[in-house]
XYZ file of C-alpha atoms in Angstrom:
603
model
C 28.406 -32.604 27.795
C 26.485 -29.082 27.427
C 23.006 -29.305 26.137
C 22.342 -27.271 22.932
C 20.023 -24.101 23.489
C 17.023 -24.634 21.613
C 15.961 -21.215 19.559
C 12.975 -21.204 17.148
C 12.385 -18.653 14.755
C 9.306 -16.639 14.812
C 9.236 -16.221 10.922
C 11.555 -16.136 7.854
C 12.725 -13.482 5.436
C 13.890 -14.060 1.836
C 17.182 -12.774 0.964
C 17.259 -9.939 -1.251
C 20.611 -9.948 -2.694
C 20.241 -6.615 -4.485
C 22.617 -7.682 -6.844
C 25.138 -10.524 -7.616
C 23.335 -13.519 -8.739
C 20.217 -11.493 -8.969
C 21.258 -9.743 -11.955
C 21.474 -13.096 -13.835
C 17.791 -13.383 -12.604
C 16.976 -10.244 -14.346
C 18.745 -11.155 -17.292
C 16.353 -14.514 -17.400
C 13.372 -12.264 -16.827
C 14.282 -9.723 -19.349
C 14.657 -12.319 -22.016
C 11.228 -14.273 -21.435
C 9.984 -10.725 -21.933
C 11.739 -10.454 -25.219
C 10.506 -13.574 -26.552
C 6.817 -13.474 -25.169
C 5.872 -9.844 -25.716
C 7.714 -9.955 -28.943
C 5.366 -12.351 -30.425
C 2.402 -10.959 -28.710
C 2.908 -7.561 -30.222
C 4.301 -8.438 -33.496
C 1.477 -10.592 -34.207
C -0.200 -7.974 -36.320
C 2.802 -8.351 -38.832
C 1.678 -11.915 -39.981
C -2.166 -10.834 -39.410
C -2.769 -9.942 -43.228
C -1.181 -13.426 -44.297
C -3.761 -15.210 -42.145
C -6.533 -13.212 -43.408
C -5.673 -13.821 -46.798
C -4.778 -17.535 -46.317
C -8.283 -18.264 -44.630
C -10.696 -15.710 -46.330
C -11.376 -14.513 -42.818
C -12.705 -11.430 -41.388
C -10.913 -8.898 -39.213
C -12.892 -9.860 -36.038
C -12.093 -13.693 -36.365
C -8.380 -12.596 -36.443
C -8.715 -10.329 -33.648
C -10.367 -12.953 -31.524
C -7.033 -14.928 -31.539
C -5.348 -12.048 -30.386
C -7.597 -11.221 -27.594
C -7.491 -14.955 -26.491
C -3.809 -14.862 -26.452
C -3.374 -11.780 -24.550
C -6.426 -12.326 -22.389
C -5.514 -15.911 -21.141
C -2.007 -14.504 -20.689
C -3.353 -12.072 -18.115
C -6.443 -13.756 -16.835
C -4.328 -16.983 -15.946
C -2.330 -14.792 -13.666
C -4.008 -15.812 -10.485
C -3.510 -19.434 -11.298
C 0.004 -19.092 -12.451
C 0.866 -17.243 -9.457
C -0.687 -20.027 -7.252
C 1.125 -22.704 -9.010
C 4.440 -20.474 -8.819
C 3.725 -20.237 -4.971
C 3.592 -24.323 -4.731
C 6.365 -25.383 -7.008
C 8.320 -22.218 -7.566
C 9.225 -19.959 -10.256
C 11.765 -22.005 -12.221
C 9.553 -25.100 -12.991
C 6.291 -22.786 -13.429
C 8.322 -20.783 -16.326
C 9.764 -24.398 -17.766
C 6.227 -25.766 -17.748
C 4.877 -22.383 -19.459
C 7.461 -22.594 -22.076
C 6.933 -26.097 -22.981
C 3.053 -25.387 -23.562
C 3.664 -22.239 -25.602
C 5.854 -23.890 -27.753
C 3.585 -26.875 -28.381
C 0.599 -24.493 -29.339
C 3.177 -22.443 -31.528
C 4.419 -25.776 -33.620
C 1.068 -27.087 -33.991
C 0.015 -23.800 -35.427
C 2.040 -25.038 -38.586
C -0.875 -27.141 -39.497
C -3.810 -24.365 -38.926
C -6.685 -24.793 -41.424
C -8.821 -22.035 -40.105
C -9.347 -19.224 -37.876
C -10.849 -21.656 -35.162
C -7.820 -23.560 -35.254
C -5.530 -20.885 -34.522
C -8.013 -19.482 -31.653
C -7.116 -23.138 -29.852
C -3.364 -23.463 -30.790
C -2.403 -19.637 -30.790
C -5.287 -18.102 -28.499
C -5.815 -20.935 -25.872
C -2.497 -22.835 -25.668
C -0.005 -20.146 -26.294
C -1.938 -17.816 -24.051
C -1.844 -20.141 -20.969
C 1.755 -21.045 -21.749
C 2.700 -17.260 -21.707
C 0.624 -16.581 -18.707
C 2.797 -19.292 -16.721
C 5.645 -17.445 -17.768
C 4.619 -13.989 -17.051
C 3.846 -14.127 -13.621
C 7.192 -15.942 -12.229
C 9.308 -13.070 -14.402
C 7.477 -10.630 -12.202
C 7.798 -12.646 -8.706
C 11.135 -13.653 -8.951
C 12.641 -10.264 -9.705
C 10.773 -8.675 -6.990
C 11.998 -11.558 -4.679
C 15.738 -10.813 -5.300
C 15.753 -7.178 -5.059
C 15.035 -4.369 -2.453
C 16.805 -1.436 -2.542
C 17.588 -1.705 -6.541
C 14.282 -3.165 -7.367
C 12.889 -0.288 -9.484
C 16.369 -0.690 -11.479
C 15.859 -4.272 -11.857
C 12.164 -4.265 -12.762
C 12.739 -1.378 -15.207
C 15.448 -3.337 -17.134
C 13.176 -6.702 -16.936
C 10.055 -4.877 -18.658
C 12.143 -3.062 -21.259
C 12.318 -6.521 -22.625
C 8.984 -6.086 -24.035
C 9.906 -3.214 -26.006
C 13.078 -4.805 -27.241
C 11.051 -7.893 -28.330
C 8.584 -5.889 -30.305
C 10.942 -3.668 -31.935
C 13.110 -6.688 -33.175
C 10.720 -9.544 -33.658
C 8.298 -7.038 -35.796
C 11.056 -6.634 -38.448
C 12.325 -10.270 -38.220
C 8.904 -11.802 -38.501
C 8.198 -9.626 -41.480
C 11.252 -10.617 -43.120
C 10.730 -14.481 -42.311
C 6.980 -14.213 -43.563
C 8.363 -12.910 -47.083
C 11.266 -15.514 -47.092
C 9.683 -18.503 -45.845
C 5.694 -17.900 -45.440
C 3.575 -17.948 -42.096
C 3.373 -21.528 -41.287
C 7.266 -21.691 -41.087
C 7.262 -18.376 -38.739
C 5.406 -20.669 -36.392
C 8.013 -23.424 -36.439
C 10.556 -21.024 -36.098
C 9.040 -19.225 -33.215
C 8.226 -22.447 -31.409
C 12.129 -23.132 -31.157
C 12.447 -19.345 -29.867
C 9.947 -19.981 -27.273
C 11.714 -23.162 -26.090
C 14.971 -20.752 -25.238
C 12.575 -19.498 -22.293
C 13.641 -22.665 -20.714
C 17.201 -21.837 -20.071
C 15.802 -18.435 -19.066
C 13.773 -20.157 -16.455
C 16.602 -22.329 -15.117
C 18.131 -18.866 -13.968
C 15.685 -18.634 -11.646
C 17.533 -20.121 -8.689
C 15.103 -20.435 -5.610
C 15.154 -17.700 -3.182
C 16.743 -18.425 0.107
C 15.039 -17.295 3.686
C 16.825 -16.581 6.587
C 15.062 -16.798 10.285
C 13.844 -14.039 12.171
C 13.814 -14.374 16.015
C 11.618 -12.699 18.565
C 14.313 -10.805 20.229
C 15.802 -9.180 16.816
C 14.326 -5.841 17.536
C 15.986 -5.805 20.854
C 19.516 -6.658 19.519
C 21.880 -4.865 17.235
C 21.964 -5.478 13.398
C 24.908 -7.348 12.019
C 26.364 -7.104 8.426
C 25.878 -10.617 6.454
C 29.078 -12.218 5.130
C 29.202 -14.638 2.167
C 30.584 -17.959 1.750
C 30.378 -19.206 -1.987
C 27.781 -16.517 -2.395
C 25.420 -17.569 0.286
C 24.745 -15.416 3.137
C 26.237 -16.726 6.575
C 26.060 -15.674 10.279
C 29.079 -13.724 11.854
C 30.905 -15.879 13.972
C 32.627 -14.392 17.045
C 34.123 -16.876 19.514
C 34.079 -15.987 23.138
C 37.587 -16.020 24.677
C 38.566 -19.419 26.125
C 40.077 -20.318 29.376
C 43.401 -21.103 29.144
C 43.279 -24.568 30.075
C 40.214 -26.341 28.239
C 39.602 -29.921 29.069
C 39.336 -31.813 25.814
C 37.052 -34.938 25.790
C 38.877 -38.252 25.735
C 36.063 -40.309 23.922
C 36.754 -40.694 20.364
C 32.766 -40.977 19.686
C 31.877 -37.725 20.659
C 33.565 -34.228 20.328
C 32.224 -31.024 21.752
C 33.103 -27.715 20.357
C 33.562 -24.711 22.675
C 30.750 -22.411 23.333
C 30.408 -19.514 20.546
C 28.518 -16.425 20.275
C 26.422 -16.485 17.108
C 24.798 -13.725 15.485
C 21.916 -14.829 13.249
C 20.472 -11.786 11.527
C 20.946 -9.597 14.551
C 20.448 -11.895 17.393
C 23.239 -13.125 19.850
C 22.876 -16.432 21.534
C 25.217 -18.488 23.251
C 25.030 -22.016 21.799
C 27.156 -25.139 22.803
C 26.751 -27.547 19.668
C 27.250 -31.230 19.734
C 27.930 -32.344 16.346
C 26.748 -35.972 16.837
C 23.333 -34.756 18.547
C 20.272 -35.980 16.989
C 18.332 -32.963 17.878
C 17.208 -31.187 14.886
C 17.173 -27.794 16.591
C 21.010 -28.205 17.230
C 21.446 -28.587 13.435
C 19.978 -25.372 12.560
C 23.474 -24.065 12.793
C 25.725 -25.702 10.139
C 29.127 -26.639 11.273
C 32.185 -27.301 9.340
C 35.394 -27.967 10.780
C 38.691 -27.146 8.951
C 41.631 -29.567 8.859
C 43.491 -28.550 12.206
C 42.555 -26.723 14.947
C 38.960 -25.729 15.886
C 38.430 -23.186 13.343
C 34.747 -23.114 12.831
C 32.222 -21.787 9.726
C 28.594 -21.661 10.698
C 26.026 -20.653 8.242
C 22.425 -19.342 9.207
C 19.985 -21.813 8.391
C 19.101 -20.481 4.886
C 16.481 -22.305 3.565
C 16.175 -22.766 -0.459
C 12.394 -23.028 -1.096
C 9.962 -21.885 -3.675
C 7.055 -21.227 -1.431
C 5.536 -18.952 0.371
C 5.938 -15.982 -2.154
C 2.234 -14.873 -2.130
C 2.570 -14.445 1.599
C 5.114 -11.685 0.931
C 3.136 -8.534 0.589
C 5.299 -6.645 -1.588
C 5.756 -9.666 -4.183
C 4.016 -7.586 -6.917
C 5.122 -4.200 -5.796
C 7.646 -3.204 -8.594
C 9.055 0.000 -6.958
C 12.132 0.046 -4.220
C 10.553 -1.161 -0.991
C 12.871 0.781 0.746
C 11.135 3.992 0.418
C 7.660 2.376 1.387
C 6.696 3.792 5.111
C 5.544 0.166 6.075
C 9.110 -0.986 5.236
C 10.778 1.412 7.101
C 8.385 1.087 10.105
C 9.089 -2.833 10.135
C 12.229 -3.398 8.933
C 13.327 -6.880 7.921
C 9.878 -8.213 9.321
C 8.095 -6.379 6.479
C 8.913 -9.254 4.068
C 8.822 -12.306 6.614
C 6.442 -15.035 6.251
C 5.521 -17.080 9.334
C 7.183 -20.362 8.260
C 7.895 -22.485 5.054
C 7.314 -25.676 3.578
C 9.923 -28.413 3.746
C 10.118 -29.761 0.115
C 12.508 -32.607 1.087
C 11.146 -36.122 -0.615
C 10.618 -39.034 1.760
C 13.851 -40.621 0.310
C 15.799 -37.601 1.129
C 14.660 -37.287 4.653
C 15.622 -41.000 5.345
C 18.740 -40.417 3.761
C 19.574 -37.644 5.962
C 18.161 -38.783 9.191
C 21.471 -38.891 10.857
C 22.945 -36.242 8.680
C 25.036 -33.242 10.495
C 23.310 -30.634 8.002
C 19.612 -31.830 8.601
C 17.035 -28.946 8.641
C 13.914 -29.596 10.366
C 10.391 -29.420 8.577
C 8.940 -25.870 8.257
C 5.678 -25.461 7.408
C 3.481 -22.347 6.012
C -0.073 -23.633 6.403
C -1.960 -24.353 9.620
C -2.155 -27.789 11.192
C -5.177 -28.796 8.903
C -3.400 -27.936 5.799
C -0.144 -29.593 7.231
C -1.840 -32.966 7.407
C -2.973 -32.415 3.842
C 0.484 -31.736 2.691
C 1.808 -34.713 4.401
C -0.052 -37.025 2.562
C 1.671 -35.844 -0.369
C -1.392 -36.337 -2.547
C -2.403 -34.553 -5.814
C -5.661 -33.845 -4.332
C -3.875 -31.898 -1.186
C -1.682 -29.735 -3.804
C -4.867 -28.946 -5.791
C -6.465 -27.562 -2.489
C -3.406 -25.473 -1.670
C -3.249 -24.023 -5.119
C -7.113 -23.388 -4.914
C -6.617 -21.617 -1.393
C -3.620 -19.469 -3.089
C -6.204 -18.654 -6.235
C -8.966 -17.557 -3.645
C -6.392 -15.320 -1.567
C -5.427 -13.533 -4.816
C -8.972 -12.832 -5.978
C -10.395 -11.130 -3.051
C -13.849 -9.917 -4.265
C -14.699 -7.719 -1.129
C -12.141 -5.260 -2.718
C -14.815 -4.187 -5.196
C -16.552 -2.823 -1.854
C -13.935 -0.089 -1.719
C -14.924 2.878 -4.139
C -11.587 3.681 -5.059
C -10.125 0.480 -5.996
C -13.500 -0.215 -7.797
C -13.048 2.951 -9.705
C -9.452 1.810 -10.587
C -10.497 -1.692 -11.806
C -13.381 -0.088 -14.087
C -10.491 2.291 -15.434
C -8.103 -0.638 -15.825
C -10.927 -2.318 -17.636
C -11.311 0.304 -20.339
C -7.389 0.760 -20.507
C -6.764 -2.875 -21.277
C -9.275 -2.540 -24.074
C -7.525 0.369 -25.761
C -4.098 -0.966 -24.957
C -3.896 -4.142 -26.648
C -5.816 -3.474 -30.105
C -3.747 -0.734 -31.705
C -0.204 -2.528 -31.830
C -2.014 -5.247 -33.808
C -3.807 -2.932 -36.347
C -0.727 -0.545 -36.821
C 0.990 -2.798 -39.427
C -2.636 -3.438 -40.959
C -3.298 -0.124 -41.139
C -0.114 0.848 -42.859
C -0.500 -2.036 -45.463
C -4.182 -1.622 -46.283
C -4.877 2.003 -45.944
C -1.564 3.738 -46.381
C -0.190 1.251 -49.270
C 2.967 0.288 -47.679
C 4.992 -2.597 -48.159
C 4.849 -5.511 -45.631
C 8.323 -4.724 -44.407
C 7.587 -0.812 -44.270
C 4.258 -1.659 -42.357
C 6.349 -3.676 -39.823
C 8.418 -0.538 -39.008
C 5.170 0.770 -37.473
C 5.502 -2.000 -34.703
C 9.119 -1.411 -34.432
C 8.375 2.407 -33.822
C 5.945 1.480 -31.078
C 8.441 -1.059 -29.533
C 11.361 1.514 -29.297
C 9.543 4.229 -27.796
C 7.998 1.578 -25.380
C 11.602 1.108 -24.136
C 12.240 4.576 -23.796
C 8.851 5.381 -21.987
C 9.439 2.266 -19.296
C 13.025 4.056 -18.580
C 11.779 7.462 -18.166
C 8.409 6.616 -16.108
C 10.405 4.387 -13.896
C 12.849 7.062 -13.135
C 10.114 9.822 -12.645
C 7.629 8.040 -10.576
C 9.373 7.964 -7.550
C 10.716 11.600 -7.729
C 9.544 14.932 -6.532
C 9.055 17.291 -9.643
C 10.782 20.521 -9.846
C 7.414 23.011 -9.346
C 4.991 24.029 -6.698
C 2.448 21.142 -6.681
C 5.152 18.595 -7.447
C 6.145 17.572 -3.955
C 3.754 14.814 -3.392
C 5.102 11.696 -5.131
C 1.693 10.074 -5.008
C 0.002 12.500 -6.708
C 2.661 12.884 -9.338
C 2.309 9.336 -10.302
C -1.311 9.493 -10.381
C -1.269 12.641 -12.685
C 1.426 11.161 -15.075
C -0.789 7.960 -15.280
C -4.008 9.904 -16.021
C -2.590 12.525 -18.399
C -0.613 9.938 -20.491
C -3.809 7.866 -20.912
C -5.719 10.751 -21.983
C -3.141 12.094 -24.461
C -3.037 8.534 -26.063
C -7.005 8.482 -26.205
C -6.896 11.715 -28.054
C -4.231 11.149 -30.489
C -5.607 7.922 -31.301
C -8.818 9.707 -32.368
C -7.158 11.635 -35.023
C -5.767 8.530 -36.900
C -8.139 9.491 -39.654
C -6.168 12.428 -40.783
C -2.744 10.735 -40.930
C -2.669 9.801 -44.240
C 1.304 10.307 -44.583
C 3.440 7.213 -43.714
C 5.895 9.010 -41.511
C 2.932 10.887 -39.690
C 1.328 7.629 -38.667
C 4.742 6.165 -37.554
C 5.218 9.314 -35.658
C 1.793 8.335 -33.897
C 2.905 5.007 -33.310
C 6.124 6.352 -31.531
C 4.306 8.690 -29.312
C 1.358 6.132 -28.589
C 4.125 3.446 -27.640
C 6.031 5.900 -25.308
C 2.998 7.187 -23.441
C 1.089 4.001 -23.077
C 4.139 2.531 -21.184
C 3.243 4.274 -18.314
C 0.106 1.989 -17.828
C 2.814 -0.963 -17.515
C 5.041 0.840 -15.255
C 2.664 2.760 -12.683
C -0.396 0.534 -12.412
C 1.128 -1.609 -9.369
C 2.670 1.566 -7.875
C -0.598 3.641 -8.236
C -2.626 0.692 -6.835
C -0.227 0.495 -3.551
C -0.766 4.396 -3.124
C -4.761 3.647 -3.219
C -5.033 0.682 -1.295
C -1.847 -0.085 0.460
C 0.843 -2.462 0.025
C -0.786 -4.971 2.738
C -3.532 -5.581 0.124
C -1.434 -5.556 -2.939
C -1.151 -9.255 -3.800
C -5.268 -9.666 -3.738
C -5.560 -6.295 -5.358
C -3.191 -7.100 -8.163
C -4.516 -10.589 -8.719
C -8.085 -9.396 -9.151
C -6.556 -6.497 -11.518
C -5.209 -9.294 -13.781
C -8.530 -11.077 -13.796
C -10.032 -7.630 -15.109
C -7.424 -6.601 -17.450
C -7.810 -10.339 -18.772
C -11.945 -10.072 -19.501
C -11.121 -6.591 -20.980
C -8.765 -8.103 -23.501
C -11.208 -10.643 -24.754
C -13.108 -7.639 -25.287
C -11.201 -5.097 -27.023
C -9.452 -6.595 -30.224
C -12.665 -8.350 -31.342
C -14.809 -5.276 -31.433
C -11.934 -3.088 -33.172
C -11.691 -5.802 -36.052
C -15.562 -5.740 -36.171
C -15.475 -2.016 -36.354
C -12.904 -2.553 -39.585
C -15.386 -5.130 -41.184
C -18.073 -2.723 -41.017
C -16.296 0.432 -42.360
C -13.154 -1.037 -44.373
C -11.333 1.490 -42.198
C -9.187 1.306 -39.203
C -10.216 4.910 -38.041
C -13.061 3.955 -36.036
C -10.822 1.029 -34.589
C -8.292 3.467 -33.250
C -10.983 5.899 -32.357
C -12.863 3.482 -30.146
C -9.414 2.568 -28.345
C -8.939 6.098 -27.864
C -12.174 6.766 -26.459
C -11.703 4.058 -23.911
C -8.500 5.341 -23.273
C -9.296 9.060 -22.376
C -12.264 7.596 -20.146
C -9.975 5.727 -18.271
C -7.522 8.256 -17.505
C -9.941 11.221 -16.884
C -12.003 9.277 -14.322
C -9.279 8.740 -12.072
C -8.962 12.301 -11.280
C -12.095 11.457 -8.638
C -9.682 9.293 -6.707
C -8.483 12.015 -4.411
C -12.041 13.016 -3.118
C -12.876 9.619 -2.914
C -9.909 9.033 -0.427
C -10.980 12.123 1.422
C -14.696 11.113 1.846
C -13.249 7.554 2.946
C -11.169 9.136 5.813
C -13.850 11.385 6.911
C -16.296 8.278 6.978
C -13.594 6.384 9.144
C -13.276 9.397 11.541
C -16.985 9.894 12.014
C -16.780 5.867 12.966
C -14.050 6.326 15.325
C -15.993 9.676 16.923
C -19.212 7.470 17.393
C -17.360 4.792 19.002
C -15.801 6.740 21.320
C -18.890 8.370 22.212
C -20.618 4.813 22.982
C -17.681 3.924 25.102
C -17.891 7.129 27.254
């Protein structure tokens, strides 16, 4: 008997399909954006009905929206940590159930305070648990075509806004606002089958000698990546074992992700490492299919540095330098139950347990207690919220800018239909068209900025793509701010709808470019913690913006000051980022000075 050669992987890499089943994942994420964002941005359509029903103020109504959108963002680190632990599919389903419960119970609302709990808190948390998985799962499935995939996904927000603004306006008129919440509770439940499309990502091994071997192309068996199998030439006379209990297969040359290894496999072996290669005998002869030890796992997502990067990673210099190891994780959890492990103890396809944490975390995980799971989730949250980033002047400036942008970003879509109905005297359906115009323009803007952000521009100073992204981002925010300050002169219906369209187009740059610009500033290695902290900042800002906007209307009985307040915040958030290149240069100079001092001390 020839012993099997033990060969342990040094790390694991998610399989980025860049197509195939990945497009079903994109469809699920797209529809979740349609349903969730469609409700959030069309909430202003039913706002006037709520104010009349409860004789409330705009500040009280705005508090409902601020809780809804604020918790949707602020729950990001928690949702990401839960997703890292139990997977995108289950996290999305839990979020959909929570959001649907909050929406359905809003039917019995008897005050604005009740809606703050049902819509603001319960639905906000539910939407937050759906929002992060919708981002993570698409980036896991795509590398080369990620820009296209994420562009299609985020367009769902514009589609939802454009469609549901009109639908909700008709439903309010036909049935009433209470029935709208019941109907929408059912619509939110449609996010469950969307979440079921989030099939867990498969990981393949990376071996230490992968860099020294040639890369090989992957083949597919039933849509699953497999290793190439090339049998070595056999001698003309091969003695076959006579024992009926054990059968040896001839040595094969396996290529697993570009690494060749000569392995003799005993199909009755109890050694788990021998079972890393799947063996399947076909009817007659010795024809063998072998699969790589693809591991279907939901854990480890937050350890992949580009998990929140919406652009194509193949263009990143870090990816070009490290190749497939750029997205690798050191190891993975084994999520098989004790019952499954016992059942498969003698199974030919047994896969050894793989852990992601150190020994202490492994011991906690082996206990399978809720306390250990809670500790793991808490550690993931701490990893995402790295407060030391605030010591970096560039990141601090960007965080302050994002805070101001979030104040001016969420309030206008809510107040657009209310301004049309109360100030311009439009009917409910006509006022809802303002949000539809915003949604249609948002779709066009997300497509346009997604196409432009990775390209050089056709003029002298357009060769630096990072600078292009920053300038586009800054100017779009500034223009949004300026035009919002002039709402007070927009007394014509179509002029105001034109403003809604322009605002919707330009503000989409904020959604499309935030993560990309963040990578340009702090690097992809710190993206996960930087983006997680930014979600928290955006959530806090969203708690502030809409209530202030509503309070300004209660004081003046006009929305002019509300739009002007949002506009000023947007303008400042854009113009302040022109200081980023100067801060980056100063940072480089200081680092160079430190290196010179170190060299001088050494000599």
